[in-house]
Short mmCIF file of C-alpha atoms and ligand atoms in Angstrom, two decimals:
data_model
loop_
_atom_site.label_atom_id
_atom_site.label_comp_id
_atom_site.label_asym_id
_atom_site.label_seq_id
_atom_site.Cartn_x
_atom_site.Cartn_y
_atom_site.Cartn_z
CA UNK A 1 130.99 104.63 79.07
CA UNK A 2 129.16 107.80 78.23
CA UNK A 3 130.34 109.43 75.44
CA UNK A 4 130.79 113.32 75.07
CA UNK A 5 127.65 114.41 73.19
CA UNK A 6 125.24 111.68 74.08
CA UNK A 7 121.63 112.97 74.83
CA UNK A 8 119.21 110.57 77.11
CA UNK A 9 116.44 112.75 77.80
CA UNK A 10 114.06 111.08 75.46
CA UNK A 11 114.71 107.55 76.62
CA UNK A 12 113.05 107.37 79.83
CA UNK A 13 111.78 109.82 82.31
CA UNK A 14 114.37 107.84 84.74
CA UNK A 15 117.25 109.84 83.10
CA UNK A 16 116.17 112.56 84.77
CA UNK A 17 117.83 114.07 87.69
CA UNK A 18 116.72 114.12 91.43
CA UNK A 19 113.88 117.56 91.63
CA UNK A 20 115.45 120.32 93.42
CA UNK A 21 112.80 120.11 95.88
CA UNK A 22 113.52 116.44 96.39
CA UNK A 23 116.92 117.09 96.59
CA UNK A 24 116.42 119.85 99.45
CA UNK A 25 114.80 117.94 101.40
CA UNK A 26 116.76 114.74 101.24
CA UNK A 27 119.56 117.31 102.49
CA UNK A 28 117.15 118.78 105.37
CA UNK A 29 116.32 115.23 106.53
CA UNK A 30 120.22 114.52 106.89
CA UNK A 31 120.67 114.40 110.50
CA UNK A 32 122.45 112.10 112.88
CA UNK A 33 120.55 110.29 115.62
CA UNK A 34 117.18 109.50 114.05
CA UNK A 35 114.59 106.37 114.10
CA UNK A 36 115.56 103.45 111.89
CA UNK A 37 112.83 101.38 110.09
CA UNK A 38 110.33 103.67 109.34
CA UNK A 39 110.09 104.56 112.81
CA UNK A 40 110.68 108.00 112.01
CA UNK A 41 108.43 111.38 111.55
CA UNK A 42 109.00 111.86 107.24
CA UNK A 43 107.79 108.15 106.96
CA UNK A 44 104.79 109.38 109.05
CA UNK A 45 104.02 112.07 107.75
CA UNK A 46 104.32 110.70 104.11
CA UNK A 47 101.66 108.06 104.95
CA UNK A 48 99.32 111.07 106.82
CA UNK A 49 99.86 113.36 103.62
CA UNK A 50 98.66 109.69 101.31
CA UNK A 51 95.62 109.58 103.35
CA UNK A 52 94.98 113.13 103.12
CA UNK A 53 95.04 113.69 99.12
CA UNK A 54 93.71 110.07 98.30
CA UNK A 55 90.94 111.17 100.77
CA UNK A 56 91.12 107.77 102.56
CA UNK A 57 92.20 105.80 105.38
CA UNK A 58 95.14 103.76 103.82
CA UNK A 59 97.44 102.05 104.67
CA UNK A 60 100.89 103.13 102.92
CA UNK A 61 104.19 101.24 102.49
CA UNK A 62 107.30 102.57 100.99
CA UNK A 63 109.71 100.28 98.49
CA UNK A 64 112.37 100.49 96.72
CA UNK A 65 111.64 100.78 93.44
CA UNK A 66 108.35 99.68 91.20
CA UNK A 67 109.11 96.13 89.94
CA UNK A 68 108.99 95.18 93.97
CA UNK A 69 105.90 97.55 94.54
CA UNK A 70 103.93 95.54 91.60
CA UNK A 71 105.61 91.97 92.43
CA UNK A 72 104.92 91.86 96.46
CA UNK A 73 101.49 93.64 95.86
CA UNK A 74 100.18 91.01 93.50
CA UNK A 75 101.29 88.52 95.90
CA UNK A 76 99.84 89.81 98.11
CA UNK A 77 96.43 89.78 96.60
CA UNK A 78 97.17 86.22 94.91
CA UNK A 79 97.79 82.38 96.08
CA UNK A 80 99.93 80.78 93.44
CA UNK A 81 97.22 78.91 91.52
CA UNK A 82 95.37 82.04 90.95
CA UNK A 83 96.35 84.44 87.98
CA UNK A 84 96.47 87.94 86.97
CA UNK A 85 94.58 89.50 83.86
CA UNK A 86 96.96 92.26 82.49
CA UNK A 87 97.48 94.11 79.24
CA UNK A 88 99.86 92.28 77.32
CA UNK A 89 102.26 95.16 76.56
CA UNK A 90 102.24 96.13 80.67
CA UNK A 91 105.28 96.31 82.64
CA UNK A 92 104.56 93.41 84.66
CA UNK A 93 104.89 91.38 82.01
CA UNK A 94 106.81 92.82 79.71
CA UNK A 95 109.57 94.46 81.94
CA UNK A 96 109.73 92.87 85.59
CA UNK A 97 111.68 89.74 84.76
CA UNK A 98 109.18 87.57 86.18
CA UNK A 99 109.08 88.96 89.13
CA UNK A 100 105.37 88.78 89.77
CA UNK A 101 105.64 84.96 88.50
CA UNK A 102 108.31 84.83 91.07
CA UNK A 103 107.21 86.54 94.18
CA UNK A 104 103.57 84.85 93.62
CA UNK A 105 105.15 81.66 93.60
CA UNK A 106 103.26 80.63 90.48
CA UNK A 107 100.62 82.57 89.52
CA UNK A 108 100.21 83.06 85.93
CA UNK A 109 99.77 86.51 83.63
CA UNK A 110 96.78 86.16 81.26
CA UNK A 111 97.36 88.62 78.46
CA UNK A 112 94.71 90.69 77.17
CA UNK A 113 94.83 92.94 73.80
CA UNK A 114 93.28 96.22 73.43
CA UNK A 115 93.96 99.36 71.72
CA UNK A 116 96.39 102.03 73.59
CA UNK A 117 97.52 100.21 75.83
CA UNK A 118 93.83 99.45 77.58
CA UNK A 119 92.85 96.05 78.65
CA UNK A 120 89.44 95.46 76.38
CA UNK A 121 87.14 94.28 78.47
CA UNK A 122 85.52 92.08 75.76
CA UNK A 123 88.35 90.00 75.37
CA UNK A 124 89.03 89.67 78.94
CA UNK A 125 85.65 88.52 79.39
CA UNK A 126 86.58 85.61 76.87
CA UNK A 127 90.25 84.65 78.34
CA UNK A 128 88.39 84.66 82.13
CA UNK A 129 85.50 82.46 80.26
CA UNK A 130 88.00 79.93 79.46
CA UNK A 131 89.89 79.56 82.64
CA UNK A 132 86.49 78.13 84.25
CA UNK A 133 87.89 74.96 86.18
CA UNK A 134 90.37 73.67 88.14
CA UNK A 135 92.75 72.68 85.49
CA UNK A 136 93.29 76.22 84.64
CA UNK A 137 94.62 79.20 87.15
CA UNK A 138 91.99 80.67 88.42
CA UNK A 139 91.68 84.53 87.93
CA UNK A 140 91.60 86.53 91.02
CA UNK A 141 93.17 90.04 89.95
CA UNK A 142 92.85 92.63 87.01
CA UNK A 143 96.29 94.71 86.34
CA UNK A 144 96.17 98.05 84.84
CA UNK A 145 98.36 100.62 84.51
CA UNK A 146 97.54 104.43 84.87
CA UNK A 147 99.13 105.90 83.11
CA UNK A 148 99.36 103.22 80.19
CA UNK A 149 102.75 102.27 79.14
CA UNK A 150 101.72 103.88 75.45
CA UNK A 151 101.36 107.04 77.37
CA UNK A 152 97.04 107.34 77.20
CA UNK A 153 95.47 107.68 80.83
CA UNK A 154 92.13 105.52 81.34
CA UNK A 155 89.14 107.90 82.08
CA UNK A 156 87.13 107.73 85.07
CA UNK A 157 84.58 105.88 83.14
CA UNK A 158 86.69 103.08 81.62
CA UNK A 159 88.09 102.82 85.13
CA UNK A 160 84.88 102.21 86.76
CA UNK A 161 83.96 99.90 83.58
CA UNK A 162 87.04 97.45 84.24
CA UNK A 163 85.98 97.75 88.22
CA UNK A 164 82.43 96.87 87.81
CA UNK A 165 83.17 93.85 85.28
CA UNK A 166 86.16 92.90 87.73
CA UNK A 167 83.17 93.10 91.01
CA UNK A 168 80.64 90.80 88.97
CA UNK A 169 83.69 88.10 88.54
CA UNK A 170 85.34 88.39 92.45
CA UNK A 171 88.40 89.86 90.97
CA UNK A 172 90.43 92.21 93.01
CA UNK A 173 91.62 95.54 91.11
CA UNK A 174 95.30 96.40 90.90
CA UNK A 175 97.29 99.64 89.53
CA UNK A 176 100.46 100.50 88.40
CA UNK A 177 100.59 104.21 89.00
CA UNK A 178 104.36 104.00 88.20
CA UNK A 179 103.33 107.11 86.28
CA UNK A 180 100.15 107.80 88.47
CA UNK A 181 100.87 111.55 88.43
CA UNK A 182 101.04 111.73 84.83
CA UNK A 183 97.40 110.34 85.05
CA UNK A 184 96.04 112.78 87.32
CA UNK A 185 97.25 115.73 85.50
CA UNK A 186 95.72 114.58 82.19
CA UNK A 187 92.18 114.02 83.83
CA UNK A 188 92.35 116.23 85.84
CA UNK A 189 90.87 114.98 88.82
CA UNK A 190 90.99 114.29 92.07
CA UNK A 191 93.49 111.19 92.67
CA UNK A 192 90.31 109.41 94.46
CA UNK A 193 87.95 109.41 91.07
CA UNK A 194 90.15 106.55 89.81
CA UNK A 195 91.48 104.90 92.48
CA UNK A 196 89.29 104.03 95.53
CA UNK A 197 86.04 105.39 94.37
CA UNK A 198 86.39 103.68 90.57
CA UNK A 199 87.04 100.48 92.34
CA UNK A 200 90.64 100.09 93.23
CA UNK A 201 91.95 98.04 95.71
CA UNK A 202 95.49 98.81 95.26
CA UNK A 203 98.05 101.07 93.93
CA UNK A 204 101.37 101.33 93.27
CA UNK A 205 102.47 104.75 93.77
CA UNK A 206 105.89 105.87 91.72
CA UNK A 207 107.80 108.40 92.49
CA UNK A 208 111.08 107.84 90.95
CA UNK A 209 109.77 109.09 87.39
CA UNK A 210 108.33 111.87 89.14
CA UNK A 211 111.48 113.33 90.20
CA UNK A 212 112.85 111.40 92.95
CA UNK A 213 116.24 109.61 93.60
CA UNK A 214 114.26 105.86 94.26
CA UNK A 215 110.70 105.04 96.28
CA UNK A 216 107.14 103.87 95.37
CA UNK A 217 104.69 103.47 97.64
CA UNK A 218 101.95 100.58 97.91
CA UNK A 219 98.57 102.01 98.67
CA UNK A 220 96.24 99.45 99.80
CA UNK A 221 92.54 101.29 100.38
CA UNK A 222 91.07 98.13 102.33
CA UNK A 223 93.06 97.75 105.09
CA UNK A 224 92.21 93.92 105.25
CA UNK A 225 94.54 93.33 102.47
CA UNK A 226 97.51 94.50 103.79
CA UNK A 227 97.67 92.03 106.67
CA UNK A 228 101.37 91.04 106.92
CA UNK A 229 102.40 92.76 104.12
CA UNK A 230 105.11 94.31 106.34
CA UNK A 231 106.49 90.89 106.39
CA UNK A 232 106.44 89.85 103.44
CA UNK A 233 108.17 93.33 102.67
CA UNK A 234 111.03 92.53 104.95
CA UNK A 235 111.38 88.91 103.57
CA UNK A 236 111.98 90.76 99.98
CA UNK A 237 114.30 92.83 100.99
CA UNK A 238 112.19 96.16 100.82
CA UNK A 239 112.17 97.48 104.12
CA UNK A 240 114.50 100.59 104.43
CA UNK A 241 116.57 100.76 107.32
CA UNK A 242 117.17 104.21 106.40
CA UNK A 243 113.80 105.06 105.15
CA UNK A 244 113.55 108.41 106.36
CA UNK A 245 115.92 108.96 103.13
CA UNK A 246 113.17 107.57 101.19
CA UNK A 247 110.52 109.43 103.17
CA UNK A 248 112.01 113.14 102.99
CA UNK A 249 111.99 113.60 99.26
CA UNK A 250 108.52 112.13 98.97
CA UNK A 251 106.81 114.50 101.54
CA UNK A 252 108.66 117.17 99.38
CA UNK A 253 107.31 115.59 95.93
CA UNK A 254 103.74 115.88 98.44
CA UNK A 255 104.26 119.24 99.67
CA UNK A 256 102.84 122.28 97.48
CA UNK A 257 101.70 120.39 95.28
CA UNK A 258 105.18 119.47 93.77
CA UNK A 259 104.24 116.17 92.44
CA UNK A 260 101.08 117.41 90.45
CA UNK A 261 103.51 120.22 88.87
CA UNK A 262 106.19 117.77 88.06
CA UNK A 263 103.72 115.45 85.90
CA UNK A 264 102.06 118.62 84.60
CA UNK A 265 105.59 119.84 83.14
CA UNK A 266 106.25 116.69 81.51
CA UNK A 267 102.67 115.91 80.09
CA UNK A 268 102.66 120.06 78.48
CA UNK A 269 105.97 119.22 77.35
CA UNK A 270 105.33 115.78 75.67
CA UNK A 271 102.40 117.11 73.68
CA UNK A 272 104.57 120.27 72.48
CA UNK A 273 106.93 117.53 71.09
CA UNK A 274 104.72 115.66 69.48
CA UNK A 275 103.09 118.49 67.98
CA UNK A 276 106.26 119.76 66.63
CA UNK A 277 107.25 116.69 65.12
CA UNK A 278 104.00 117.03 63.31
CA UNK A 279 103.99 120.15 61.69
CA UNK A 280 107.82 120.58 61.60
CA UNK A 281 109.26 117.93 61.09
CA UNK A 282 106.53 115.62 59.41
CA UNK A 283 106.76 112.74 61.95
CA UNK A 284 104.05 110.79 62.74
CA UNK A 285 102.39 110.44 66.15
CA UNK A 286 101.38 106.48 66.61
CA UNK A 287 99.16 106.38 69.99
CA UNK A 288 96.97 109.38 71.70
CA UNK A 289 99.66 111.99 73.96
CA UNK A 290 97.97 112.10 76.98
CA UNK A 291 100.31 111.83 79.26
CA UNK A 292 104.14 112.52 78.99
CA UNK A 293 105.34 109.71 76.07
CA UNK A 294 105.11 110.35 72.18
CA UNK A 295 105.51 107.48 70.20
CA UNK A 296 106.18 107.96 66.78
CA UNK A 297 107.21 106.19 63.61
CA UNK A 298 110.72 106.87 62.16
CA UNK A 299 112.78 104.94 59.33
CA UNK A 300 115.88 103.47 60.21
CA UNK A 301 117.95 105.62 58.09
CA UNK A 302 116.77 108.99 60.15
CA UNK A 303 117.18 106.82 63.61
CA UNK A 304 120.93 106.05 62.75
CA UNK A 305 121.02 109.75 61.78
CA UNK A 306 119.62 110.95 65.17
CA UNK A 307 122.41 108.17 66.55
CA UNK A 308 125.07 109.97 65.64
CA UNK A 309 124.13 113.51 66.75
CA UNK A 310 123.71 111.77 70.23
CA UNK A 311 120.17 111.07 71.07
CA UNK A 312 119.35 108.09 72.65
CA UNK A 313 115.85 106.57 73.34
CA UNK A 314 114.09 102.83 71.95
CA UNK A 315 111.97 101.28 70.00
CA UNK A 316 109.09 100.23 71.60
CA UNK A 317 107.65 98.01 69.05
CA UNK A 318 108.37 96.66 66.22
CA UNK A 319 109.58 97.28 62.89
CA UNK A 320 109.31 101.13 63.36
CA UNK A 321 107.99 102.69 66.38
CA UNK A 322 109.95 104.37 68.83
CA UNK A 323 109.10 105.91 72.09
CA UNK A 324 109.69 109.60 73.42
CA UNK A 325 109.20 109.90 77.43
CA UNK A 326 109.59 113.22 78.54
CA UNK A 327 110.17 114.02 82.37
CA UNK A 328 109.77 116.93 84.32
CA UNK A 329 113.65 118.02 83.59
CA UNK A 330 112.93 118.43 79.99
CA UNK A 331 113.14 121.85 78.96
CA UNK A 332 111.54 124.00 76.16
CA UNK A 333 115.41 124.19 74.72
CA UNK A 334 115.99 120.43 74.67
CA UNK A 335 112.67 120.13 72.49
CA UNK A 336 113.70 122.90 70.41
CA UNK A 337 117.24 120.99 69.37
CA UNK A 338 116.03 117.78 69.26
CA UNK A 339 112.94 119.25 66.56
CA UNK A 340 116.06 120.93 64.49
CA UNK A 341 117.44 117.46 64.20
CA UNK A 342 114.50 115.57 63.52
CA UNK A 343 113.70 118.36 60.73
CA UNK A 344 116.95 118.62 59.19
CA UNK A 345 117.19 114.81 58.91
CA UNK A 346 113.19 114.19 57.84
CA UNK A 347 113.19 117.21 55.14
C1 PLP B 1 109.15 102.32 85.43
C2 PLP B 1 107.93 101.50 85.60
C3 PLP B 1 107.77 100.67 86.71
C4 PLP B 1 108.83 100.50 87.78
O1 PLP B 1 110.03 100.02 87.32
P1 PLP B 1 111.32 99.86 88.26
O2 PLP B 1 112.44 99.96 87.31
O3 PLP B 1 111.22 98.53 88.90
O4 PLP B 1 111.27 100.92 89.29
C5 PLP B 1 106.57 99.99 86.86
N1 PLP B 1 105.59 100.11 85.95
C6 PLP B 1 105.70 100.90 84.87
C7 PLP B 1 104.55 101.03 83.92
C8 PLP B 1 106.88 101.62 84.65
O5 PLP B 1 107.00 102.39 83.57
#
């Protein structure tokens, strides 16, 4: 039960409420009598408005939530005796419950190392060199996430690195944009410079940390690869009979721009945190803020302290570092009390 007091805005940018604009719109789209199935205009015009700012004829799909995005994409992409080479702290493995395992029927995740949360490409080389036969799975995709789940967004160069070394091995190129938008407005870019045109062949689009109620989308950019992916959808349970309620708030999160200012609130408010932790309240910062998580380093004694004023977030790894994920609901104010805390505590 939630106690009177208890502050969750630093433990994941889920804890956020639905965006006003999201909300609207959900409301606006509430009307008896429409199409079932994705049948109906917002689910249309959701995929039209994908193709539009990806700059690319896509084909879209809309999901529940991102563990089934990731999961039925990778099976997609994979047979059951061929593997994916992923980061070893990323989500698929680390958060999905074997869900990718599951929904592949068997393929395997080969773990790779590298430093803030980037696959290094030098040690995938050597985990791909020693699956070489058929008594090992045979590597057919490379996982990344963008952006990383220790909050750094790959450049458009290391992108296009991990694309070209995945092209020279026959390996197809998969992203977790579960915080996509976070990505884009660190770099800066247009969403195509590292997606489609860096080599991707398929994203997973989140919007739920961006400020919706639930709904990703899976992006594939060659159209050959989503043959019968609607089934396969259905057969999992992810195909909204009421998707238009999925469909509304996203073309609001894709109208104006709303999505873009969304992850560029939460990325200018992250790095205000984590410089204020620095100066003021002598914390330190563990991994680049780039995008809208600060991880820092924090004894136990002033973690049991910040307990019992109320604020809630985790450690991320262990013995010492905890994680700060900051949405697009976090205000100036909330930063402002939860420095005054960390200062009093860390003096
Ligand atoms: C949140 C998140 C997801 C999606 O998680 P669900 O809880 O299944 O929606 C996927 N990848 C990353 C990196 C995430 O942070």
């Amino acid at each position: 039960m939630k106690q009177h007091g208890e502050r969750h805005e630093f433990a994941s940018d889920n804890t956020a409420a639905i965006c006003p604009e999201a909300m609207k719109a959900l409301e606006n789209a509430n009307v008896n009598g429409a199409p079932s199935y994705g049948e109906d205009r917002w689910t249309a015009r959701v995929c039209d408005r994908i193709r539009e700012l990806f700059e690319a004829d896509c084909d879209v799909y809309l999901v529940f939530n991102g563990t089934a995005a990731n999961a039925l994409a990778l099976a997609q992409l994979c047979q059951s005796f061929q593997s994916v080479v992923c980061h070893e702290y990323s989500h698929i493995q680390t958060d999905e419950c074997g869900a990718p395992e599951f929904f592949t029927k068997g393929s395997k995740l080969l773990l790779i190392g590298g430093a803030n949360g980037k696959i290094d490409i030098g040690e995938a080389e050597a985990v791909i060199a020693r699956q070489n036969e058929l008594h090992s799975h045979k590597p057919y995709v490379i996982s990344i996430t963008q952006s990383t789940e220790l909050g750094t967004a790959y450049t458009r160069d290391e992108i296009a690195a991990i694309s070209e070394f995945a092209r020279g091995r026959r390996l197809f190129l998969h992203m977790d944009g579960a915080r996509f938008a976070n990505a884009v407005a660190a770099l800066n870019c247009p969403p195509k410079a590292i997606t489609w045109e860096a080599g991707v062949h398929v994203l997973c689009l989140g919007g739920t940390k961006n400020g919706l109620a639930a709904g990703e989308l899976v992006i594939f950019f060659k159209k050959e690869l989503s043959s019968e992916f609607d089934y396969r959808l259905k057969q999992a349970g992810q195909l909204g009979s009421k998707m238009r309620f999925l469909a509304a708030p996203w073309l609001a999160l894709l109208t104006d721009d709303v999505w873009l200012r969304n992850a560029q609130h939460a990325n200018r408010i992250a790095h205000q945190l984590a410089n204020r932790l620095q100066t003021e309240a002598k914390i330190d910062i563990v991994f680049p803020v780039e995008a809208n998580a600060v991880f820092v380093r924090m004894n136990d004694q002033i973690m049991r302290d910040l307990h019992l004023r109320g604020w809630r977030f985790y450690k991320f790894i262990e013995p010492d570092v905890y994680r700060l994920m900051c949405s697009w609901s976090v205000t100036d104010q909330d930063i402002s009390d939860f420095i005054s805390d960390v200062a009093t505590l860390n003096h």
